[in-house]
Amino acid sequence: MAASSDPDTMYFHQAMQEPDAPEFLDAVQEEFGKHLKDGTLELIPRSQVPEGFKLFPGVWAMKRKRKVRTRQIYKRKARLNFDGSKQKKGDYDQTFAPVASWESVRILLALVLRNGWHTIQLDYVLAFPQAPVDRECYMQIPKGIKIDAPGEWALRVHKNIYGQKQAGRVWNQYLVDKLVNQVGFKQSKFDECVFYRGNVMYVLYTDDSILAGPDKDELKQVIADIKSAGLDVTEEGDIEDFLGVNIDRVDEDTYHLSQPHLIDQILRDLNLDGENVQTKETPAPLSRVLGAHKSSPEFDGHFHYRSVIGKLNYLEKCSRPDIAYATHQCARFSSDPRKEHGEAVKWLGRYLRANRDKGIYIRPKDDTFKVWADADFSGNWIPEEAEEESDTARSRSGYIMSYLGCPILWKSQLQTEIALSSTESEYIALSQAARKVKPLMLLIQEMKKEGFDVGCSTPTVRCTLFEDNSGTVYLANSPSMRPRTKHINVKYHHFRSMVASRALKIEKTSSEEQLADFLTKQSSIELYLAHRMAIMGW
């Protein structure tokens, strides 16, 4: 298959074949010298490596750094990594490290606009090596480094160098301990990467983070305390981009989240970046459902199918709910793509070409917390494929959550169980949405208890789930079990207590006003554009 990769990201041997190889070699020497100077690595005779300890290779990651907006090269970077692929269980214990969810980031952005807060973006310099290693380990001398001394040499690792399987977890535990015990932050119980201190809220994603609060001096004091705790951090000013997403301050009341550079990468991968490329009005055709197409020719591989799907998934999750249904339909067939699947991805690319600079608008309008849940009962049904493809009988769930009138979280997915009626499929979608909204409700309740003005007028944070199926509304509000519904698994009744306590209110909405509709199927152009306008603001 013709794989497409980022030409600015390379291994050492690839960088040495580039015209700017001398600049990369300078970056290698600078990086290695910095590790020795900072005490991350210690140069020792190889004979001093204790018996029984492995000597792990070092791997270089080379990258040209470009400015996000102009794409100009401003730096050649070489990062020395520990070759974690050679680690086995016993060389490490646990590896999980939490990161902030995008819904928490969007909630913070909505609160910033609603309350007129200031923001400062922080970046931890060489984050992982700021933490000590969790166990003794040793490395080989990496390529490109010559030791001007006789004998064989090795490196003892003193700090948490990149590449170890447990590196992310070690850094997170070290940082959280500093933030809580030295800086004075209080960690959220419902999102491990949200912190509170006084009037300041802090959201952390590995080594990128956002501080927000009403008082600039208080933010500056927090940063000073972080530095006093021994953490090397730089201020990046007001938030402009975060994790590859452009965050443009349109006016005092509006943020625009977009990813035009990721869309450009996708278009290059699909060979749709030339002139006079035909565009599409919708992400997928209106006339047909994408099936397995087992009898069709295999996809010819003129673009890297899985790579493009991965980029589309990230784009959809961060800033483009309008492509959720089309992206997930194409993703279903990544293991065995056919001609029709390649055409569907190209169609989606043509749609993105038509609105490259678009994303979602965060524009607080009210103090509500709403959820729209919908399902397309057996919408993927293709009789010709039913014999060999059981998934064709599955229904698709879609739900979207808005807070302060801003889109916060959305999802489009096939249901794991085959529903036997439209009521059952809608009820499953409603249950899945309630399960996702509950921790967000608790997070906002927690923010309120910490003294933040989150915009809710009652002591209990409430949300309204809109459903367009009368049977589902009745089933959600009534505890009765009937012969046609008592088989529904108990896991889909979990939110009954929330309904009973009035933490959730179930209301019926018309199909035309069901904003989650475009997450379950490709609706008419008129309805699609109306829902896109209501959710995304364009």
Coordinates of C-alpha atoms in Angstrom, one line a residue:
M1 CA 0.0 0.0 0.0
A2 CA 1.2 3.5 -0.7
A3 CA 1.7 4.9 2.8
S4 CA 1.8 8.6 3.3
S5 CA 3.7 9.9 6.3
D6 CA 4.8 13.3 7.7
P7 CA 8.0 14.2 5.9
D8 CA 9.1 16.3 8.8
T9 CA 9.2 13.4 11.3
M10 CA 12.1 10.9 10.8
Y11 CA 14.4 8.3 12.3
F12 CA 18.1 9.2 12.7
H13 CA 19.1 7.3 9.5
Q14 CA 16.4 9.1 7.5
A15 CA 17.4 12.5 8.8
M16 CA 21.1 11.9 7.8
Q17 CA 19.9 11.6 4.2
E18 CA 18.2 15.0 4.2
P19 CA 19.7 18.2 2.9
D20 CA 19.6 19.7 6.4
A21 CA 21.4 16.7 8.0
P22 CA 24.1 19.0 9.5
E23 CA 21.4 20.9 11.4
F24 CA 20.0 17.7 12.7
L25 CA 23.4 16.5 13.9
D26 CA 23.8 19.8 15.8
A27 CA 20.4 19.1 17.4
V28 CA 21.6 15.6 18.3
Q29 CA 24.7 16.9 20.0
E30 CA 22.7 19.6 21.8
E31 CA 20.1 17.1 23.1
F32 CA 22.7 14.6 24.3
G33 CA 24.7 17.3 26.0
K34 CA 21.7 18.7 27.7
H35 CA 20.8 15.2 29.1
L36 CA 24.3 14.9 30.5
K37 CA 24.3 18.4 32.0
D38 CA 20.9 18.0 33.6
G39 CA 21.8 14.7 35.1
T40 CA 19.2 12.8 33.1
L41 CA 21.9 10.5 31.8
E42 CA 25.3 9.6 33.3
L43 CA 28.2 8.3 31.2
I44 CA 29.7 5.3 32.8
P45 CA 32.2 2.5 31.7
R46 CA 30.2 -0.5 30.4
S47 CA 31.9 -2.6 33.0
Q48 CA 30.0 -0.8 35.8
V49 CA 26.6 -2.0 34.5
P50 CA 25.5 -4.4 37.2
E51 CA 25.2 -8.1 36.2
G52 CA 21.6 -9.1 35.2
F53 CA 20.6 -5.6 34.0
K54 CA 19.7 -5.1 30.4
L55 CA 21.3 -2.5 28.3
F56 CA 18.5 -0.9 26.3
P57 CA 19.1 0.8 22.9
G58 CA 18.5 4.6 22.5
V59 CA 16.4 5.7 19.6
W60 CA 16.4 9.2 18.0
A61 CA 13.2 10.9 17.0
M62 CA 14.0 13.7 14.5
K63 CA 11.6 16.5 13.6
R64 CA 11.4 19.8 11.8
K65 CA 9.3 22.1 13.9
R66 CA 7.1 24.5 11.9
K67 CA 4.9 27.4 12.9
V68 CA 1.3 26.3 13.0
R69 CA -0.1 29.1 10.8
T70 CA 2.7 29.9 8.4
R71 CA 4.3 26.4 8.2
Q72 CA 7.8 27.9 8.3
I73 CA 10.6 25.8 9.8
Y74 CA 11.9 27.4 12.9
K75 CA 13.8 24.6 14.5
R76 CA 15.3 21.1 14.0
K77 CA 14.6 18.9 17.0
A78 CA 16.2 15.7 18.1
R79 CA 14.7 13.8 20.9
L80 CA 16.5 10.9 22.5
N81 CA 14.2 8.1 23.5
F82 CA 14.6 4.9 25.5
D83 CA 13.7 1.9 23.3
G84 CA 10.6 0.7 25.2
S85 CA 9.8 -1.9 22.5
K86 CA 12.6 -4.0 24.1
Q87 CA 11.0 -3.8 27.6
K88 CA 9.1 -6.8 29.0
K89 CA 6.8 -7.2 31.9
G90 CA 9.1 -6.9 35.0
D91 CA 11.0 -4.1 33.4
Y92 CA 7.9 -2.0 34.3
D93 CA 4.7 -2.4 36.2
Q94 CA 1.7 -0.2 35.3
T95 CA 1.6 2.1 32.3
F96 CA -1.8 3.9 32.3
A97 CA -1.6 7.7 32.6
P98 CA -4.7 9.9 32.6
V99 CA -5.2 12.8 30.2
A100 CA -7.8 15.5 30.2
S101 CA -10.9 14.8 28.1
W102 CA -11.9 17.2 25.3
E103 CA -15.3 17.6 27.0
S104 CA -13.5 19.1 30.1
V105 CA -11.5 21.4 27.8
R106 CA -14.7 22.6 26.1
I107 CA -16.5 23.1 29.4
L108 CA -13.5 25.3 30.5
L109 CA -13.6 27.3 27.3
A110 CA -17.4 27.9 27.7
L111 CA -16.8 29.1 31.3
V112 CA -14.0 31.4 30.2
L113 CA -16.3 33.1 27.8
R114 CA -19.3 33.2 30.1
N115 CA -17.5 34.6 33.1
G116 CA -14.9 36.8 31.3
W117 CA -11.9 34.8 32.6
H118 CA -8.3 35.1 31.6
T119 CA -6.4 32.2 30.2
I120 CA -2.7 31.2 30.1
Q121 CA -1.4 28.2 28.3
L122 CA 1.5 26.4 30.0
D123 CA 4.1 23.9 28.5
Y124 CA 6.4 21.8 30.7
V125 CA 9.9 21.8 29.2
L126 CA 11.1 18.3 28.5
A127 CA 8.3 17.1 30.8
F128 CA 9.0 13.4 31.3
P129 CA 12.7 13.8 32.3
Q130 CA 11.7 16.2 35.1
A131 CA 10.6 13.1 37.1
P132 CA 13.1 10.6 38.4
V133 CA 13.0 7.0 37.1
D134 CA 11.0 4.5 39.0
R135 CA 13.7 1.8 38.8
E136 CA 17.4 1.5 37.9
C137 CA 18.0 1.1 34.2
Y138 CA 20.8 1.5 31.6
M139 CA 21.1 2.5 27.9
Q140 CA 23.5 2.0 25.0
I141 CA 25.4 5.0 23.5
P142 CA 22.9 6.2 20.8
K143 CA 23.8 6.6 17.1
G144 CA 25.5 9.9 16.1
I145 CA 27.3 10.2 19.4
K146 CA 31.1 9.5 19.7
I147 CA 32.8 9.3 23.1
D148 CA 36.3 10.8 23.0
A149 CA 37.8 8.3 25.4
P150 CA 39.1 4.8 25.2
G151 CA 37.1 1.8 26.2
E152 CA 33.4 0.8 26.0
W153 CA 30.8 3.1 27.5
A154 CA 27.2 3.0 28.6
L155 CA 24.6 5.4 30.0
R156 CA 22.9 5.1 33.4
V157 CA 19.4 6.6 33.3
H158 CA 18.6 8.8 36.3
K159 CA 15.5 10.5 35.1
N160 CA 12.3 9.5 33.4
I161 CA 13.4 9.6 29.8
Y162 CA 10.9 9.4 26.9
G163 CA 10.2 6.0 25.4
Q164 CA 9.8 3.8 28.5
K165 CA 6.5 2.1 28.6
Q166 CA 5.8 3.5 32.1
A167 CA 7.2 7.0 31.3
G168 CA 3.8 8.7 31.0
R169 CA 2.5 7.3 34.2
V170 CA 5.7 8.1 36.2
W171 CA 5.6 11.8 34.9
N172 CA 1.8 12.1 35.7
Q173 CA 2.2 10.8 39.3
Y174 CA 5.3 13.1 39.9
L175 CA 3.5 16.1 38.5
V176 CA 0.2 15.5 40.4
D177 CA 2.1 15.1 43.6
K178 CA 3.8 18.4 43.1
L179 CA 0.6 20.2 42.1
V180 CA -1.4 18.9 45.1
N181 CA 1.2 18.8 47.9
Q182 CA 3.4 21.7 47.0
V183 CA 1.4 24.1 44.8
G184 CA -1.9 23.7 46.7
F185 CA -4.2 22.4 43.9
K186 CA -7.2 20.2 44.7
Q187 CA -7.6 17.4 42.2
S188 CA -11.1 16.7 40.7
K189 CA -12.8 13.5 41.7
F190 CA -14.5 13.2 38.3
D191 CA -11.6 14.1 36.0
E192 CA -8.1 13.4 37.2
C193 CA -6.7 16.1 35.0
V194 CA -8.9 19.0 36.3
F195 CA -7.6 20.9 39.3
Y196 CA -8.8 23.8 41.4
R197 CA -7.0 26.4 43.6
G198 CA -9.0 29.4 44.8
N199 CA -10.5 31.1 41.8
V200 CA -8.2 29.2 39.4
M201 CA -9.2 26.2 37.3
Y202 CA -6.4 24.1 35.7
V203 CA -6.8 21.5 32.9
L204 CA -3.8 19.2 32.2
Y205 CA -3.0 17.1 29.1
T206 CA 0.3 15.3 29.7
D207 CA 2.6 18.4 29.4
D208 CA 0.3 20.9 27.8
S209 CA -2.2 22.7 30.1
I210 CA -4.5 25.6 30.5
L211 CA -4.9 27.9 33.5
A212 CA -8.1 30.0 33.7
G213 CA -9.5 32.4 36.2
P214 CA -10.9 35.9 36.7
D215 CA -7.7 37.5 38.2
K216 CA -4.5 37.7 36.1
D217 CA -2.4 38.3 39.2
E218 CA -3.7 35.1 40.8
L219 CA -2.8 33.2 37.6
K220 CA 0.7 34.6 37.7
Q221 CA 1.1 33.6 41.4
V222 CA 0.0 30.1 40.5
I223 CA 2.7 29.9 37.8
A224 CA 5.3 31.3 40.2
D225 CA 4.3 28.6 42.8
I226 CA 4.6 25.9 40.1
K227 CA 8.1 27.0 39.3
S228 CA 9.0 27.2 43.0
A229 CA 8.0 23.5 43.3
G230 CA 10.9 22.7 41.0
L231 CA 8.9 22.3 37.8
D232 CA 10.3 23.7 34.6
V233 CA 7.4 25.4 32.8
T234 CA 7.0 28.1 30.2
E235 CA 4.1 30.5 29.6
E236 CA 2.7 30.4 26.1
G237 CA 0.3 33.4 26.5
D238 CA -3.4 33.3 25.8
I239 CA -4.7 30.0 24.5
E240 CA -4.4 29.9 20.7
D241 CA -4.0 26.2 19.8
F242 CA -4.2 23.1 22.0
L243 CA -3.3 19.5 20.9
G244 CA -3.3 20.4 17.2
V245 CA -6.6 22.4 17.4
N246 CA -6.7 26.1 16.5
I247 CA -8.6 28.0 19.2
D248 CA -9.4 31.4 17.6
R249 CA -10.9 34.1 19.8
V250 CA -13.5 35.5 17.3
D251 CA -14.8 38.1 19.7
E252 CA -15.4 38.5 23.4
D253 CA -18.2 35.9 23.4
T254 CA -16.9 33.3 20.9
Y255 CA -14.1 30.7 20.4
H256 CA -13.8 28.9 17.0
L257 CA -12.2 25.5 17.2
S258 CA -10.8 24.2 13.8
Q259 CA -8.1 22.0 12.4
P260 CA -7.4 23.2 8.8
H261 CA -3.8 21.8 8.9
L262 CA -5.0 18.3 9.7
I263 CA -7.6 18.6 6.9
D264 CA -4.7 19.6 4.6
Q265 CA -2.8 16.5 5.6
I266 CA -5.9 14.3 4.8
L267 CA -6.4 16.0 1.5
R268 CA -2.8 15.4 0.6
D269 CA -3.1 11.7 1.6
L270 CA -6.2 11.4 -0.7
N271 CA -4.6 13.4 -3.6
L272 CA -7.3 16.0 -3.3
D273 CA -5.1 19.0 -2.7
G274 CA -4.7 20.0 -6.3
E275 CA -6.7 22.7 -8.2
N276 CA -10.2 22.2 -9.6
V277 CA -11.1 19.4 -7.2
Q278 CA -14.8 18.7 -7.2
T279 CA -16.4 19.2 -3.7
K280 CA -19.5 17.7 -2.0
E281 CA -22.3 19.2 0.1
T282 CA -22.6 16.3 2.5
P283 CA -20.0 13.9 4.1
A284 CA -21.7 10.8 2.6
P285 CA -24.1 10.1 -0.3
L286 CA -27.8 10.3 0.6
S287 CA -28.9 7.4 -1.6
R288 CA -27.1 4.4 -0.2
V289 CA -25.8 2.8 3.0
L290 CA -22.2 1.7 3.1
G291 CA -22.0 -2.1 3.6
A292 CA -19.2 -4.7 3.6
H293 CA -19.3 -5.2 -0.2
K294 CA -17.6 -8.5 0.1
S295 CA -18.2 -9.3 -3.6
S296 CA -16.5 -6.0 -4.8
P297 CA -12.9 -5.7 -5.8
E298 CA -10.5 -5.0 -2.9
F299 CA -9.4 -1.4 -2.4
D300 CA -6.4 -0.7 -4.6
G301 CA -4.4 1.0 -1.9
H302 CA -3.7 4.3 -3.7
F303 CA -3.9 5.9 -0.3
H304 CA -3.2 4.5 3.2
Y305 CA -6.7 3.7 4.3
R306 CA -6.1 3.1 8.0
S307 CA -3.9 6.2 8.3
V308 CA -6.5 8.5 6.8
I309 CA -9.2 6.9 9.0
G310 CA -7.1 7.6 12.1
K311 CA -6.7 11.3 11.1
L312 CA -10.5 11.5 10.4
N313 CA -11.3 10.0 13.8
Y314 CA -9.1 12.6 15.5
L315 CA -10.6 15.5 13.5
E316 CA -14.1 14.3 14.3
K317 CA -13.5 14.0 18.0
C318 CA -11.9 17.4 18.4
S319 CA -13.8 19.8 16.2
R320 CA -16.0 18.2 13.5
P321 CA -19.2 16.3 14.8
D322 CA -20.6 16.8 11.3
I323 CA -18.4 14.0 9.9
A324 CA -19.0 11.6 12.8
Y325 CA -21.4 9.3 11.0
A326 CA -19.5 9.1 7.7
T327 CA -16.2 8.6 9.5
H328 CA -17.4 5.8 11.7
Q329 CA -19.1 4.0 8.8
C330 CA -15.8 4.1 6.8
A331 CA -13.8 3.0 9.9
R332 CA -15.9 -0.1 10.3
F333 CA -14.2 -1.6 7.2
S334 CA -10.6 -0.7 7.9
S335 CA -9.5 -4.4 8.2
D336 CA -10.9 -5.3 4.7
P337 CA -11.6 -2.1 2.6
R338 CA -13.2 -2.5 -0.8
K339 CA -13.5 -0.3 -3.8
E340 CA -16.7 1.3 -2.4
H341 CA -15.0 2.1 0.9
G342 CA -12.2 4.0 -0.8
E343 CA -14.7 6.0 -2.8
A344 CA -16.6 6.8 0.5
V345 CA -13.4 8.2 2.1
K346 CA -12.7 10.2 -1.0
W347 CA -16.3 11.6 -0.9
L348 CA -15.7 12.6 2.7
G349 CA -12.4 14.3 1.7
R350 CA -14.2 16.3 -1.0
Y351 CA -16.7 17.5 1.6
L352 CA -13.8 18.6 3.9
R353 CA -12.2 20.4 1.0
A354 CA -15.4 22.5 0.7
N355 CA -15.2 23.7 4.3
R356 CA -11.5 23.3 5.3
D357 CA -11.5 26.3 7.7
K358 CA -14.7 25.3 9.6
G359 CA -15.1 23.8 13.0
I360 CA -17.3 24.3 16.0
Y361 CA -18.1 27.6 17.7
I362 CA -18.1 27.9 21.5
R363 CA -20.5 30.7 22.1
P364 CA -22.4 30.6 25.4
K365 CA -26.1 31.4 24.9
D366 CA -27.9 30.2 28.0
D367 CA -27.5 28.3 31.3
T368 CA -28.8 24.9 30.1
F369 CA -27.2 21.5 30.0
K370 CA -28.9 19.4 27.3
V371 CA -28.5 16.0 25.7
W372 CA -30.1 14.9 22.4
A373 CA -30.1 11.1 22.0
D374 CA -31.2 9.3 18.8
A375 CA -31.0 5.9 17.1
D376 CA -31.4 4.6 13.6
F377 CA -33.2 1.2 14.0
S378 CA -31.5 -1.4 11.8
G379 CA -30.4 1.5 9.5
N380 CA -27.5 -0.5 8.1
W381 CA -29.7 -3.4 7.0
I382 CA -28.6 -4.7 3.6
P383 CA -30.6 -8.0 2.8
E384 CA -27.9 -9.2 0.3
E385 CA -25.3 -9.1 3.0
A386 CA -27.3 -10.5 5.9
E387 CA -26.2 -14.1 5.4
E388 CA -22.5 -13.3 6.0
E389 CA -22.6 -10.0 7.8
S390 CA -24.5 -9.9 11.1
D391 CA -23.6 -6.3 11.8
T392 CA -26.0 -5.2 9.0
A393 CA -28.8 -5.8 11.6
R394 CA -27.3 -3.5 14.2
S395 CA -28.8 -0.1 15.0
R396 CA -26.7 3.0 15.3
S397 CA -26.8 5.3 18.4
G398 CA -26.0 9.0 18.3
Y399 CA -26.0 11.6 21.0
I400 CA -24.8 15.1 21.5
M401 CA -24.4 17.1 24.7
S402 CA -24.4 20.9 25.0
Y403 CA -23.5 23.0 28.0
L404 CA -24.3 26.7 28.2
G405 CA -25.6 26.2 24.6
C406 CA -22.2 25.0 23.4
P407 CA -21.4 21.5 21.9
I408 CA -19.4 19.6 24.5
L409 CA -19.5 15.9 23.6
W410 CA -20.9 13.8 20.7
K411 CA -20.8 10.2 19.7
S412 CA -21.9 8.0 16.7
Q413 CA -21.6 4.2 17.2
L414 CA -23.1 0.9 16.4
Q415 CA -25.0 -0.6 19.2
T416 CA -23.4 -3.7 20.7
E417 CA -26.6 -5.6 20.9
I418 CA -29.2 -6.2 18.1
A419 CA -32.4 -4.3 19.0
L420 CA -35.7 -5.9 18.3
S421 CA -37.7 -2.7 17.8
S422 CA -37.3 1.0 17.2
T423 CA -38.3 1.6 20.9
E424 CA -35.5 -0.7 22.1
S425 CA -32.9 0.9 19.8
E426 CA -33.9 4.4 21.0
Y427 CA -33.9 3.3 24.6
I428 CA -30.4 1.8 24.3
A429 CA -29.2 5.1 22.8
L430 CA -30.9 7.0 25.6
S431 CA -29.1 4.9 28.2
Q432 CA -25.7 5.2 26.5
A433 CA -26.1 9.0 26.5
A434 CA -27.2 9.1 30.2
R435 CA -24.2 7.0 31.1
K436 CA -21.8 9.6 29.4
V437 CA -23.6 12.6 30.8
K438 CA -23.6 11.5 34.4
P439 CA -19.8 12.1 35.1
L440 CA -20.1 15.5 33.3
M441 CA -23.0 16.4 35.6
L442 CA -21.0 15.4 38.6
L443 CA -18.0 17.4 37.3
I444 CA -20.1 20.6 37.0
Q445 CA -21.6 20.0 40.4
E446 CA -18.1 19.7 41.8
M447 CA -17.1 23.0 40.1
K448 CA -20.1 24.7 41.7
K449 CA -19.1 23.4 45.2
E450 CA -15.6 24.8 44.6
G451 CA -17.2 28.2 44.2
F452 CA -17.1 28.6 40.4
D453 CA -20.1 30.3 38.7
V454 CA -21.1 27.5 36.3
G455 CA -24.3 29.1 35.3
C456 CA -26.8 26.6 36.8
S457 CA -29.7 28.2 38.7
T458 CA -30.6 25.2 40.9
P459 CA -28.5 23.4 43.5
T460 CA -28.6 20.2 41.5
V461 CA -27.2 20.3 38.0
R462 CA -29.9 19.1 35.7
C463 CA -30.0 18.2 32.1
T464 CA -32.7 17.4 29.7
L465 CA -32.5 14.4 27.3
F466 CA -34.6 14.9 24.2
E467 CA -36.1 11.7 22.6
D468 CA -38.2 11.5 19.5
N469 CA -39.7 8.1 20.2
S470 CA -42.9 8.0 22.4
G471 CA -42.4 4.4 23.5
T472 CA -38.9 5.2 24.7
V473 CA -40.1 8.3 26.7
Y474 CA -42.8 6.2 28.3
L475 CA -40.3 3.3 29.1
A476 CA -37.7 5.7 30.6
N477 CA -40.3 7.4 32.9
S478 CA -42.3 4.3 33.9
P479 CA -41.0 1.4 36.0
S480 CA -43.5 -1.1 34.5
M481 CA -42.2 -4.2 32.6
R482 CA -44.2 -5.4 29.7
P483 CA -43.8 -8.6 27.7
R484 CA -42.3 -6.8 24.7
T485 CA -39.8 -4.8 26.8
K486 CA -38.9 -6.8 29.9
H487 CA -36.1 -8.6 28.0
I488 CA -34.1 -5.4 27.8
N489 CA -30.9 -5.9 29.7
V490 CA -30.7 -4.4 33.2
K491 CA -27.6 -2.3 32.2
Y492 CA -29.9 -0.1 30.1
H493 CA -32.1 0.7 33.1
H494 CA -29.3 2.2 35.1
F495 CA -30.5 5.8 34.9
R496 CA -34.0 5.1 36.3
S497 CA -32.9 6.4 39.7
M498 CA -31.6 9.6 38.0
V499 CA -35.0 10.1 36.4
A500 CA -36.8 9.3 39.7
S501 CA -34.8 12.0 41.5
R502 CA -35.4 14.5 38.7
A503 CA -31.7 14.8 38.0
L504 CA -32.7 13.9 34.5
K505 CA -35.8 14.9 32.7
I506 CA -37.0 13.0 29.7
E507 CA -38.8 15.0 27.0
K508 CA -40.1 14.2 23.6
T509 CA -38.9 16.2 20.6
S510 CA -39.9 16.1 16.9
S511 CA -37.7 14.3 14.5
E512 CA -37.0 17.6 12.7
E513 CA -35.7 19.1 16.0
Q514 CA -33.7 16.0 16.9
L515 CA -30.1 17.4 16.6
A516 CA -28.5 13.9 17.1
D517 CA -30.2 12.8 13.8
F518 CA -27.1 13.5 11.7
L519 CA -25.0 11.3 14.0
T520 CA -27.1 8.2 13.1
K521 CA -27.6 8.5 9.3
Q522 CA -27.1 10.7 6.3
S523 CA -30.3 12.8 6.4
S524 CA -31.6 15.1 3.6
I525 CA -29.5 18.1 2.7
E526 CA -32.0 20.6 4.2
L527 CA -32.2 18.8 7.5
Y528 CA -28.4 18.1 7.6
L529 CA -27.6 21.8 7.1
A530 CA -30.2 22.9 9.7
H531 CA -28.7 20.5 12.3
R532 CA -25.1 21.5 11.5
M533 CA -26.1 25.2 11.9
A534 CA -27.8 24.5 15.3
I535 CA -24.8 22.5 16.7
M536 CA -21.7 23.9 15.1
G537 CA -22.8 27.5 14.3
W538 CA -22.3 27.5 10.5

